[in-house]
Short mmCIF file of C-alpha atoms in Angstrom, two decimals:
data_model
loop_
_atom_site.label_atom_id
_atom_site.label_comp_id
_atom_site.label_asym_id
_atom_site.label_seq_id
_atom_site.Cartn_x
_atom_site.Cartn_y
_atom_site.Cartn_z
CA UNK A 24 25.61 127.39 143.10
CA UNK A 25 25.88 124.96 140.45
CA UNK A 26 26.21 121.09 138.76
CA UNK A 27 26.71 118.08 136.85
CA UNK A 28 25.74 114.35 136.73
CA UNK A 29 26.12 110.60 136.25
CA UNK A 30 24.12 108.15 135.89
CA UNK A 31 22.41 108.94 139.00
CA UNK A 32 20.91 105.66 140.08
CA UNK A 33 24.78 104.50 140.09
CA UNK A 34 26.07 107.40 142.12
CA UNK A 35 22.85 106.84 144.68
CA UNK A 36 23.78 103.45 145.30
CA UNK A 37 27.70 103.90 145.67
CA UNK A 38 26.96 106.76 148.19
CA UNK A 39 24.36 104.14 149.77
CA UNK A 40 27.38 101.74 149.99
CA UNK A 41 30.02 104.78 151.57
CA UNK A 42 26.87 105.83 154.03
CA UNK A 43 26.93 102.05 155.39
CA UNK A 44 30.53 101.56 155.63
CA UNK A 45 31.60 104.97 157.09
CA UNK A 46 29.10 104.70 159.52
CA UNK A 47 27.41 108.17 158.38
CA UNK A 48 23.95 106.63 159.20
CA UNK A 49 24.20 106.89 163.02
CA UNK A 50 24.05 110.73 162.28
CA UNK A 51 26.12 113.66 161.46
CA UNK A 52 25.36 115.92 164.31
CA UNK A 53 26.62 115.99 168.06
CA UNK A 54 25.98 117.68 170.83
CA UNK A 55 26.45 117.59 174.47
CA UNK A 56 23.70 118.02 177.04
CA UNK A 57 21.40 119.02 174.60
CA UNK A 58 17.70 119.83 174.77
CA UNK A 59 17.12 121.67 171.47
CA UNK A 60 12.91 121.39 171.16
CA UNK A 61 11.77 120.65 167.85
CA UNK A 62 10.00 124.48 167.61
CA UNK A 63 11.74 126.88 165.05
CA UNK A 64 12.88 129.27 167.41
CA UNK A 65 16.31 127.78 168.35
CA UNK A 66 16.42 126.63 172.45
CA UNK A 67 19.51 124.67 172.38
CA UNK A 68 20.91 125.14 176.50
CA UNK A 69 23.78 122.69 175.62
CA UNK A 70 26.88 122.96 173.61
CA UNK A 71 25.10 121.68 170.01
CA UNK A 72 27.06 120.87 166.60
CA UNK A 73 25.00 121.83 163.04
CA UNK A 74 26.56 120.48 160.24
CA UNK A 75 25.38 122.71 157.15
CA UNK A 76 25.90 120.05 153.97
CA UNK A 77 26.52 122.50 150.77
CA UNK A 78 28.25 122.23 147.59
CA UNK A 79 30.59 124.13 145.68
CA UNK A 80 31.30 127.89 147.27
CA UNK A 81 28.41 128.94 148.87
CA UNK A 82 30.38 132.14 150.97
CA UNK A 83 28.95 131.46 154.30
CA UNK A 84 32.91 130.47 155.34
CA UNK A 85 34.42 132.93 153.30
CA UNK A 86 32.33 136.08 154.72
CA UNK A 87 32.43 135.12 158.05
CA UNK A 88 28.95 134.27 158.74
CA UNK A 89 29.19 131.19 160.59
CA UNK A 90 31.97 133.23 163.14
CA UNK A 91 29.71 135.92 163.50
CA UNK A 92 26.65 133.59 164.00
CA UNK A 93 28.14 131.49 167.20
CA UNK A 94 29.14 134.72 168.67
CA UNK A 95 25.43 135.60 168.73
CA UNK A 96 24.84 131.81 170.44
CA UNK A 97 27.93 130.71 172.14
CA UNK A 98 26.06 127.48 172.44
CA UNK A 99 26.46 126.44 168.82
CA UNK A 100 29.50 125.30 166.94
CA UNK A 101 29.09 124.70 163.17
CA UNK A 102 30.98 122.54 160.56
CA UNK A 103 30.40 122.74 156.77
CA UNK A 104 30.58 120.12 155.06
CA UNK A 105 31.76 120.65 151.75
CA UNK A 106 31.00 118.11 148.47
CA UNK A 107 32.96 119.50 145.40
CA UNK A 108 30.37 118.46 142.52
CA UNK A 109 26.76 118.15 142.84
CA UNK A 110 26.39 115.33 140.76
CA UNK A 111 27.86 113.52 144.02
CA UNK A 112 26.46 115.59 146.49
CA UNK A 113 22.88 115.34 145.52
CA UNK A 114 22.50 111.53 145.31
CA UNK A 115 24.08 111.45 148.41
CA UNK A 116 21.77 113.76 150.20
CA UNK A 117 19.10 111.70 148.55
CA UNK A 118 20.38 108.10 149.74
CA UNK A 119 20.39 109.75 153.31
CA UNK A 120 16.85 111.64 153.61
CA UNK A 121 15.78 107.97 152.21
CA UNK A 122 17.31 106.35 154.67
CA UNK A 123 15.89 108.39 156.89
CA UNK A 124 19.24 109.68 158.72
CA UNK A 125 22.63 110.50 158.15
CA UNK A 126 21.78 114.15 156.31
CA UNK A 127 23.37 116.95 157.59
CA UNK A 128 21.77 119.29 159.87
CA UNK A 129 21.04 121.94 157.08
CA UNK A 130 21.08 120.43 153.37
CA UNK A 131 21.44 122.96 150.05
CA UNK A 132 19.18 122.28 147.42
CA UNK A 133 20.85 123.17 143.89
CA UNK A 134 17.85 124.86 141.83
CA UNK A 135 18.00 121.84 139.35
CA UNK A 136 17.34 119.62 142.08
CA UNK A 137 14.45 121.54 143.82
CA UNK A 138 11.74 120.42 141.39
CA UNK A 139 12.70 116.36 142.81
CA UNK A 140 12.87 117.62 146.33
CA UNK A 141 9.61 119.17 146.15
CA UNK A 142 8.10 116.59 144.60
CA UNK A 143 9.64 113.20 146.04
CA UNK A 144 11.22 114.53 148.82
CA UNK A 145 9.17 117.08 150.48
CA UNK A 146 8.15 114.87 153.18
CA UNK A 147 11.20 114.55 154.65
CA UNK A 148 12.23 118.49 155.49
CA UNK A 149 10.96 120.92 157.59
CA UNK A 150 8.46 123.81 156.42
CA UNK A 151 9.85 126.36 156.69
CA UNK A 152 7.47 128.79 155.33
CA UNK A 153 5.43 128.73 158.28
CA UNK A 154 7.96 131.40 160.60
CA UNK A 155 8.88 133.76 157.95
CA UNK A 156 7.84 136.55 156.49
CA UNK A 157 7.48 135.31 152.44
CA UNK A 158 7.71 138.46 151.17
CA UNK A 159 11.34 138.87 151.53
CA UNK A 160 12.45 136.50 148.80
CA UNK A 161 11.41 136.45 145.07
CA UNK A 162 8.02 135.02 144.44
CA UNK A 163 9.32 132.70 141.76
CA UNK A 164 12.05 131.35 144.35
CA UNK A 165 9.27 130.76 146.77
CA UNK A 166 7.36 128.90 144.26
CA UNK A 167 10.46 126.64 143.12
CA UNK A 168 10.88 125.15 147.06
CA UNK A 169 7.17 125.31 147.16
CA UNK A 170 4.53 121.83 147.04
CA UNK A 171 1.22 122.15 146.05
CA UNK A 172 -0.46 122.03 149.40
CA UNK A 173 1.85 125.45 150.37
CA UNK A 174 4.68 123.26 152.36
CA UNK A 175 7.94 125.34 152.06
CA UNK A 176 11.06 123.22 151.73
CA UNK A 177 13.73 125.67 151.40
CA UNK A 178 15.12 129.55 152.02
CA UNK A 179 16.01 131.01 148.72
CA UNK A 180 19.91 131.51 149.23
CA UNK A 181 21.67 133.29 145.68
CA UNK A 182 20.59 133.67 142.36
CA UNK A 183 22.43 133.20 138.96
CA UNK A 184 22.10 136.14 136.62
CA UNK A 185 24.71 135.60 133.77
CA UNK A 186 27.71 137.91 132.51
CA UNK A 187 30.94 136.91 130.82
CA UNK A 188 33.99 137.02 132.98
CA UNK A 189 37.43 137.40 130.46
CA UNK A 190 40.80 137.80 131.07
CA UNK A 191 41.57 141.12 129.48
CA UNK A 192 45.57 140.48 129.46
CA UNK A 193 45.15 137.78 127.51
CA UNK A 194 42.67 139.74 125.18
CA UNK A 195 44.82 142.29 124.76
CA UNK A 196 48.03 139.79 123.70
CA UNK A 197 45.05 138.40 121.32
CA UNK A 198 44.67 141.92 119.81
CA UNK A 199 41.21 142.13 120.45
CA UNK A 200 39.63 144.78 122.75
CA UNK A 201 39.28 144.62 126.39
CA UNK A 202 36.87 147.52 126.86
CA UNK A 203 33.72 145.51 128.76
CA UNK A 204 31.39 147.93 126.97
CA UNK A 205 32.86 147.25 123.52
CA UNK A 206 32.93 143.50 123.87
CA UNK A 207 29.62 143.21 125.45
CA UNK A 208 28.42 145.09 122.23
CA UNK A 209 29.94 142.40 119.95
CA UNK A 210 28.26 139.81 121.25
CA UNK A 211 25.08 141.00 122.17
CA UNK A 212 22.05 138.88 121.57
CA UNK A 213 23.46 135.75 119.92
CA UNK A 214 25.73 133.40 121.62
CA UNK A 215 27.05 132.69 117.63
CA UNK A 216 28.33 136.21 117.77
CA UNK A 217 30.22 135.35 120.94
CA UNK A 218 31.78 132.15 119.20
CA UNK A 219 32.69 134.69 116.34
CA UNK A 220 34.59 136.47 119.09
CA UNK A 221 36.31 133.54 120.20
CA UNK A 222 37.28 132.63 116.22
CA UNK A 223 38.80 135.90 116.11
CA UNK A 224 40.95 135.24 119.46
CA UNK A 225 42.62 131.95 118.47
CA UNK A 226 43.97 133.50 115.66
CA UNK A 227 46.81 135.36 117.64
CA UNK A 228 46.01 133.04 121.01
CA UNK A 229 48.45 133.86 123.38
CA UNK A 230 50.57 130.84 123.34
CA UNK A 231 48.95 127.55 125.50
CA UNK A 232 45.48 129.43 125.65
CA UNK A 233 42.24 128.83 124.57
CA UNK A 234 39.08 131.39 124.20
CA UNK A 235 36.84 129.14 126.53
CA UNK A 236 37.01 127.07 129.69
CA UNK A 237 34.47 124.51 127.79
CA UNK A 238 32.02 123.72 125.55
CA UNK A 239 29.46 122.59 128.44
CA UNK A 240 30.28 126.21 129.98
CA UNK A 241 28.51 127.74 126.63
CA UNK A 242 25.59 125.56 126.94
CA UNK A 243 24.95 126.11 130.06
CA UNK A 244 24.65 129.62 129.56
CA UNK A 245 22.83 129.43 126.67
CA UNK A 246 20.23 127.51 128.50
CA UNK A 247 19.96 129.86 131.16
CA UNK A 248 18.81 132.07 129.00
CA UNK A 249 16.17 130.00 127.21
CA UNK A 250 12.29 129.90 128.59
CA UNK A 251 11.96 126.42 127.01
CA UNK A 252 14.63 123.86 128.75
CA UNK A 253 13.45 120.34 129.51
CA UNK A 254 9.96 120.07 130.61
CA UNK A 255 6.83 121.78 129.36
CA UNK A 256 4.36 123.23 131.60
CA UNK A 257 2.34 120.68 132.59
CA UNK A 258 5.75 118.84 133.73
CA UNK A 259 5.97 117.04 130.62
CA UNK A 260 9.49 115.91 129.24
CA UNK A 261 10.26 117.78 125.94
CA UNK A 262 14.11 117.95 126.13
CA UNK A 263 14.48 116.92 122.63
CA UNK A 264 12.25 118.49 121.08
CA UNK A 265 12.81 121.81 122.92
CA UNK A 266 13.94 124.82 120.54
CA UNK A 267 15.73 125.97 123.70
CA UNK A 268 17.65 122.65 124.07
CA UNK A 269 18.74 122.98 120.29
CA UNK A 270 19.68 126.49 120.09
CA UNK A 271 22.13 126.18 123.60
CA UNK A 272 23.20 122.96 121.80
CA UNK A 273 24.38 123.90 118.40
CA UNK A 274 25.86 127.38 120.09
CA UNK A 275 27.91 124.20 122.48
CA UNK A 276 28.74 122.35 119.18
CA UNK A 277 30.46 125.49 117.49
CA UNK A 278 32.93 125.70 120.17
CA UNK A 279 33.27 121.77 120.27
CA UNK A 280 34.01 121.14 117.29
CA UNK A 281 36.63 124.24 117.11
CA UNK A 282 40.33 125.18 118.37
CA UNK A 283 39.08 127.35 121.06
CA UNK A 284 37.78 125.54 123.70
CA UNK A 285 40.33 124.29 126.60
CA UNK A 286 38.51 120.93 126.87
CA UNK A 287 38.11 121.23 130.85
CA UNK A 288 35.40 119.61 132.72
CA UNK A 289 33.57 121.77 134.99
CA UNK A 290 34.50 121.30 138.94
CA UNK A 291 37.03 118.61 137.87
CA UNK A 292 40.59 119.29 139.78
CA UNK A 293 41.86 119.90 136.02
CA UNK A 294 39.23 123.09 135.57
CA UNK A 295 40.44 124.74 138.69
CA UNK A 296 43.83 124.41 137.67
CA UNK A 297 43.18 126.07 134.54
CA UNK A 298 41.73 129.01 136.36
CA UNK A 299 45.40 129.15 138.06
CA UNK A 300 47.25 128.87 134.83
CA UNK A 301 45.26 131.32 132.84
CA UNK A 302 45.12 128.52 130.38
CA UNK A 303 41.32 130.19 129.02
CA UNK A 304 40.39 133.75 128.22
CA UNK A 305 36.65 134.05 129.13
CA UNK A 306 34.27 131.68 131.00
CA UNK A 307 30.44 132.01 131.41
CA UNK A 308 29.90 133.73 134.55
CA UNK A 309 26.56 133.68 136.62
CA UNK A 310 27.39 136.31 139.63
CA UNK A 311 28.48 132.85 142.16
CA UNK A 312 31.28 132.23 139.32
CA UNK A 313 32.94 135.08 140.46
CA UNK A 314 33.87 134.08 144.18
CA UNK A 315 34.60 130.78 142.51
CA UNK A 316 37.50 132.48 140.28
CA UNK A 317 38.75 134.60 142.86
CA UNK A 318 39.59 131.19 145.03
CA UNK A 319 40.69 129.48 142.04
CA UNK A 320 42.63 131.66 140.21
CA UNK A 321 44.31 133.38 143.23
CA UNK A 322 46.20 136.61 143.53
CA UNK A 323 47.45 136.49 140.40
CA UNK A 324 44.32 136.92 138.22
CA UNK A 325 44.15 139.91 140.52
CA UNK A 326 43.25 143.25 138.13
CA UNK A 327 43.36 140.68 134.81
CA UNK A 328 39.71 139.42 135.55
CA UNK A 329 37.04 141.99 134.16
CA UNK A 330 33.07 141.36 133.65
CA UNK A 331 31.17 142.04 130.53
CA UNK A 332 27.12 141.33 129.75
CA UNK A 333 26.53 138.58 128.33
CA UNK A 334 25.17 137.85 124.94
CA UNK A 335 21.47 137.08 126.35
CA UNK A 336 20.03 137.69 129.58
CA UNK A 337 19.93 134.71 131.61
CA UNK A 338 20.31 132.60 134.73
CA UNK A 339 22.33 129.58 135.59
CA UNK A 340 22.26 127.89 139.23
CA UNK A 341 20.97 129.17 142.61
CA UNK A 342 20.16 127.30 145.02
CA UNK A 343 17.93 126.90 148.36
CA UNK A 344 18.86 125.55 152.17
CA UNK A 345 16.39 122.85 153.84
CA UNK A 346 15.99 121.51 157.33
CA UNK A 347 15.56 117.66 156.97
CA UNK A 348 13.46 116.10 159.57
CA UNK A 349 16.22 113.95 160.26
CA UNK A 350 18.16 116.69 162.06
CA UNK A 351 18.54 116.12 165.88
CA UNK A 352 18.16 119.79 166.10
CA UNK A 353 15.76 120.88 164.10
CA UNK A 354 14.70 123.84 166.14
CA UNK A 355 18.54 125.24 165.97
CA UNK A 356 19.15 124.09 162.38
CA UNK A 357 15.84 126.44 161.29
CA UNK A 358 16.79 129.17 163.05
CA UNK A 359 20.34 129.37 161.50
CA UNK A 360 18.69 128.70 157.99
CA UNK A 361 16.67 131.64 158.88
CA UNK A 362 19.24 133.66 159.47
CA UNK A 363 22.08 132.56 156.56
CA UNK A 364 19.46 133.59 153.90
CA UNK A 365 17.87 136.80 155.60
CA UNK A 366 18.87 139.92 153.73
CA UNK A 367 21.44 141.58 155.61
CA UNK A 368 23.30 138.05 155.33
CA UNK A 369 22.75 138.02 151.60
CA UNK A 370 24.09 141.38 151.19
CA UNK A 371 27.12 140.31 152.91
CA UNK A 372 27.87 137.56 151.04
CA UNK A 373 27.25 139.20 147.92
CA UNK A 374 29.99 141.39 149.57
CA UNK A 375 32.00 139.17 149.32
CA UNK A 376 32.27 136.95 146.35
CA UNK A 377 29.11 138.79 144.31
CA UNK A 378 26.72 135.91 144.84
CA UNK A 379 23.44 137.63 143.68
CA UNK A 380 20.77 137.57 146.28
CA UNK A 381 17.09 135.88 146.33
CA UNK A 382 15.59 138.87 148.24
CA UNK A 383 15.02 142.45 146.37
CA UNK A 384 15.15 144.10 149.96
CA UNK A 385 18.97 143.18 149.89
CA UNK A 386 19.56 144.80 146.13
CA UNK A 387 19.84 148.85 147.56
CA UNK A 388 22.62 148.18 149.39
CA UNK A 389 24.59 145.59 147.22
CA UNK A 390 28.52 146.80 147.26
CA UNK A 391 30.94 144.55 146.34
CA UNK A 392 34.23 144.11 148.65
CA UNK A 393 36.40 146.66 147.63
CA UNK A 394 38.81 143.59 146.67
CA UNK A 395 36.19 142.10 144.60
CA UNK A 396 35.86 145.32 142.38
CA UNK A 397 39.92 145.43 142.48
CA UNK A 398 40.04 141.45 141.11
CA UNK A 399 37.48 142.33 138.87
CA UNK A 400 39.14 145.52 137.19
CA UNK A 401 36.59 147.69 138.76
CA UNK A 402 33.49 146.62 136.83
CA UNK A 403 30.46 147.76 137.85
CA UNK A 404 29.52 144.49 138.92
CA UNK A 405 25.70 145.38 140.60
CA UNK A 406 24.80 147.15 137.93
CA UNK A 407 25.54 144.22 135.17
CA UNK A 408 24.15 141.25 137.16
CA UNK A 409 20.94 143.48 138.34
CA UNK A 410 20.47 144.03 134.55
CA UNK A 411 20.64 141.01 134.01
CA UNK A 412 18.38 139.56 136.71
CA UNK A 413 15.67 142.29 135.53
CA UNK A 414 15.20 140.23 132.19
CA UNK A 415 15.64 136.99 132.49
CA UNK A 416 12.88 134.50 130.92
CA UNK A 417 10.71 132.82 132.92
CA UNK A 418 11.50 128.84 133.44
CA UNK A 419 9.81 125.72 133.68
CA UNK A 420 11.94 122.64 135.74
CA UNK A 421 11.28 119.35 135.81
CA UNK A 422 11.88 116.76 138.43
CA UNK A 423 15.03 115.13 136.51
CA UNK A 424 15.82 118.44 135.03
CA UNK A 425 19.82 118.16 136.76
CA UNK A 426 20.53 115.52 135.57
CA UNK A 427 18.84 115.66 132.15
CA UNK A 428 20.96 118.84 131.83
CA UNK A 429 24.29 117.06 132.53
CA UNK A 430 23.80 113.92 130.92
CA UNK A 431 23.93 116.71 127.62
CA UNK A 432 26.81 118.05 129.26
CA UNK A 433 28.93 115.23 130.93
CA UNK A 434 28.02 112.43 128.18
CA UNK A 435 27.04 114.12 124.91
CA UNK A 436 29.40 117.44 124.27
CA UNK A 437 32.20 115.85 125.71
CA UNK A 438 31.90 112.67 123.54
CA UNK A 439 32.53 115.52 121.04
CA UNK A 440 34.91 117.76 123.19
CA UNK A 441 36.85 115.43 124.53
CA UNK A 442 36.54 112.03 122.43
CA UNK A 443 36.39 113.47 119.27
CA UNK A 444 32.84 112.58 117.86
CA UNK A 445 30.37 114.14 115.50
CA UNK A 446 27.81 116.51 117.25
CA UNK A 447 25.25 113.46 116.38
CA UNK A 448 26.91 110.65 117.76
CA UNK A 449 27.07 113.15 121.24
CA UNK A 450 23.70 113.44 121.24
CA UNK A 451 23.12 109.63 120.86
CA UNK A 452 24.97 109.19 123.56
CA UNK A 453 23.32 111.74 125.50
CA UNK A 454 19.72 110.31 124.32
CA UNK A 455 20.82 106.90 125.58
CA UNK A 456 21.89 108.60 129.10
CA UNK A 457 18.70 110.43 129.39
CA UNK A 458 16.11 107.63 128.40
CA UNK A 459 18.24 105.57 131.60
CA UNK A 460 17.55 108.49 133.84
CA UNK A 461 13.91 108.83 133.03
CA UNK A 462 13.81 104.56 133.15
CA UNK A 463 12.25 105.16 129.23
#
């Protein structure tokens, strides 16, 4: 799953301020009679509430895991709890593990914010790389929740190998072509050549559309597709000097300073509603965008949703689950991590809403829900996001990488989106944000 950010230092202290006065620091779990032991193997005798705090649409709901799991232990009820955008979620979660209670039972780590949590944070969740067997989730996820002294912070939930999603209805009433194969072909390799496609659209626009959700939307794919982003290898900040960072930037600036972009912030009420209206013809799509459409949109994008490659291979979001120490049940809370990121329930949530899984024993039997493939016009969805996945760059993150990332987004290409700015008054502004962040 995926992001976006204030000033962060702001956000941590207003959550600070709703934590005191909602009375979230006595705790978020409850339980009755319980005598959960602090072991990973689950030994809850009681009735026992886990609250599992994620972001976003993570699918655990929507596929039925958490049903099926307290069948298998009638002694455990569980409660999501849901925070729209991760630029609130996160410093939340941080305020709390600071404060040393209040977290949920079972936090989600957004992959921008793993490099912090490692680092800063790491102290205050459970390893969990001590009861399971490694080898079932990508190396390069291990290493992400990893700290240097081989303490395991988090289970590697989905992935985020990019395609383009596009409504081929309203490519067709554009006169363009809705073949998936032709359009992929278009714009391979460049994300220029995909902003050419989108020139070409506006000129016969269906009426009250646009060819993209959002500027920010075309950056962040472009960046997920660059092996240079914010910090260097030694964990030095290079965002602005980093050819990645310029190259996803001026691809962003084409479409801001344009006709075709629908000027929608991502995760804002106003973005969901334009998934409902069909008010934008294509959207970057990592494989958890498309359980996000289907519950946006609705029925009636139904068969006018189709998937194409994108222009580069590349990956945007992903994310991990923790155990904070925190948790009253900590032996309970491991054991359902455990089992919410194990293969078989990986495969099932991929199932469901195509969220691309962390472990490769999951990727033989990948099969979207038959009404996936129907929603999606029968695109051969495993085969584009494995192709995908197979070729994307490897990335360096940095420990304010999140909210370097939307300080670009939220502050400096929608100064220009939205507010009407040159592209180097957006990146002032975005300079300014950034050297706050980092306390430069």
């Amino acid at each position: 799953m995926r992001t976006s950010t204030r000033r962060s230092h702001r956000l941590m202290a207003l959550a600070a301020v709703a934590a005191l006065t909602t009375g979230v620091l006595a705790g978020c779990s409850s339980d009755s009679n319980d005598t959960s032991s602090n072991s990973s193997g689950g030994t809850s005798k009681g009735k026992t509430t886990l609250t599992v705090g994620t972001f976003g649409v993570f699918g655990y709901k929507q596929a039925g895991l958490y049903d099926a799991y307290m069948k298998l232990h009638p002694n455990i009820t569980i409660k999501e709890d849901v925070t729209t955008r991760t630029d609130v979620y996160w410093p939340k979660v941080l305020t709390r593990l600071q404060a040393g209670a209040g977290t949920d039972d079972i936090q989600a780590i957004e992959v921008g914010n793993i490099t912090e949590a490692v680092q800063t944070q790491a102290d205050k969740f459970v390893d969990l790389g001590k009861d399971v067997d490694k080898s079932q989730w990508l190396p390069w996820k291990n290493a992400q929740a990893t700290t240097k002294d081989g303490k395991q912070i988090g289970l590697g939930t989905d992935t985020g190998p990019m395609a383009i999603c596009y409504r081929k209805d309203l490519f067709k009433k554009a006169g363009l072509p809705t073949d998936r194969t032709q359009l992929a072909a278009l714009w391979k390799g460049d994300w220029t050549k995909y902003v050419d496609v989108g020139k070409d659209y506006m000129k016969k626009a269906p009426k009250g559309t646009k060819f993209v959700d959002s500027a920010s939307s075309v950056y962040n794919a472009a960046i997920g597709g660059e092996s240079q982003r914010y910090y260097d290898k030694d964990g030095n900040v290079i965002w602005d000097k980093s050819t990645g960072v310029k190259a996803a930037w001026n691809a962003a600036m084409a479409v801001a300073t344009s006709n075709m972009s629908a000027k929608l912030k991502q995760f804002d009420p106003t973005w969901d509603q334009g998934f409902a209206n069909a008010s934008f013809a294509t959207v970057a799509c990592p494989a958890w965008m498309m359980g996000y459409i289907q519950e946006k949109a609705g029925t009636s994008g139904s068969g006018n949703w189709d998937v194409a490659a994108a222009p580069t291979a590349a990956n945007w979001g992903g994310s991990f689950l923790g155990v904070p120490t925190a948790s009253k049940h900590q032996a309970d809370a491991v054991a359902l991590a455990k089992w919410l990121t194990a293969p078989e329930q990986q495969e099932k949530v991929f199932a469901k809403q195509a969220s691309f899984p962390s472990t490769p024993a999951a990727y033989p039997n990948l099969k979207p829900a038959a009404a996936t493939t129907t929603y999606f016009s029968n695109a051969p969805i495993t085969q584009i996001f494995s192709d995908s996945a197979k070729t994307i760059p490897v990335q360096t993150f940095g420990i304010k990488d999140q909210p370097i990332g939307t300080a670009i987004t939220d502050i400096g290409i929608l100064q220009v989106e939205q507010k009407g700015k040159t592209p180097a008054q957006g990146w002032s502004a975005a300079t300014k944000e950034i050297k706050d962040v980092l306390g430069q």
